[in-house]
Amino acid sequence: MQNAEYIYLGDRMTDPKLKGAACRAVRRTDGKTIRGRNGSMLVQFSDGRVCVVIGRRLRKRNAEGDKTGDSVP
């Protein structure tokens, strides 16, 4: 996916196709992401599906496309 910013980890109720899938944030006209009051976030997956997901289950990707923050020695 072009401009994939996040990896969605999903939870036990998530469609298995979306677990570990790359996605990007849907942004407002001022460039900010669309977030809900409860911490949810609007994202678009590579297949074009737009979903509201739990923001805590998203992991930011770095420029190389790998997840950040997982480099525990």
Short mmCIF file of C-alpha atoms in Angstrom, two decimals, residues 19 70 73:
data_model
loop_
_atom_site.label_atom_id
_atom_site.label_comp_id
_atom_site.label_asym_id
_atom_site.label_seq_id
_atom_site.Cartn_x
_atom_site.Cartn_y
_atom_site.Cartn_z
CA LYS A 19 -5.06 -8.46 11.38
CA ASP A 70 9.48 -3.43 18.68
CA PRO A 73 17.04 -6.66 22.90
#
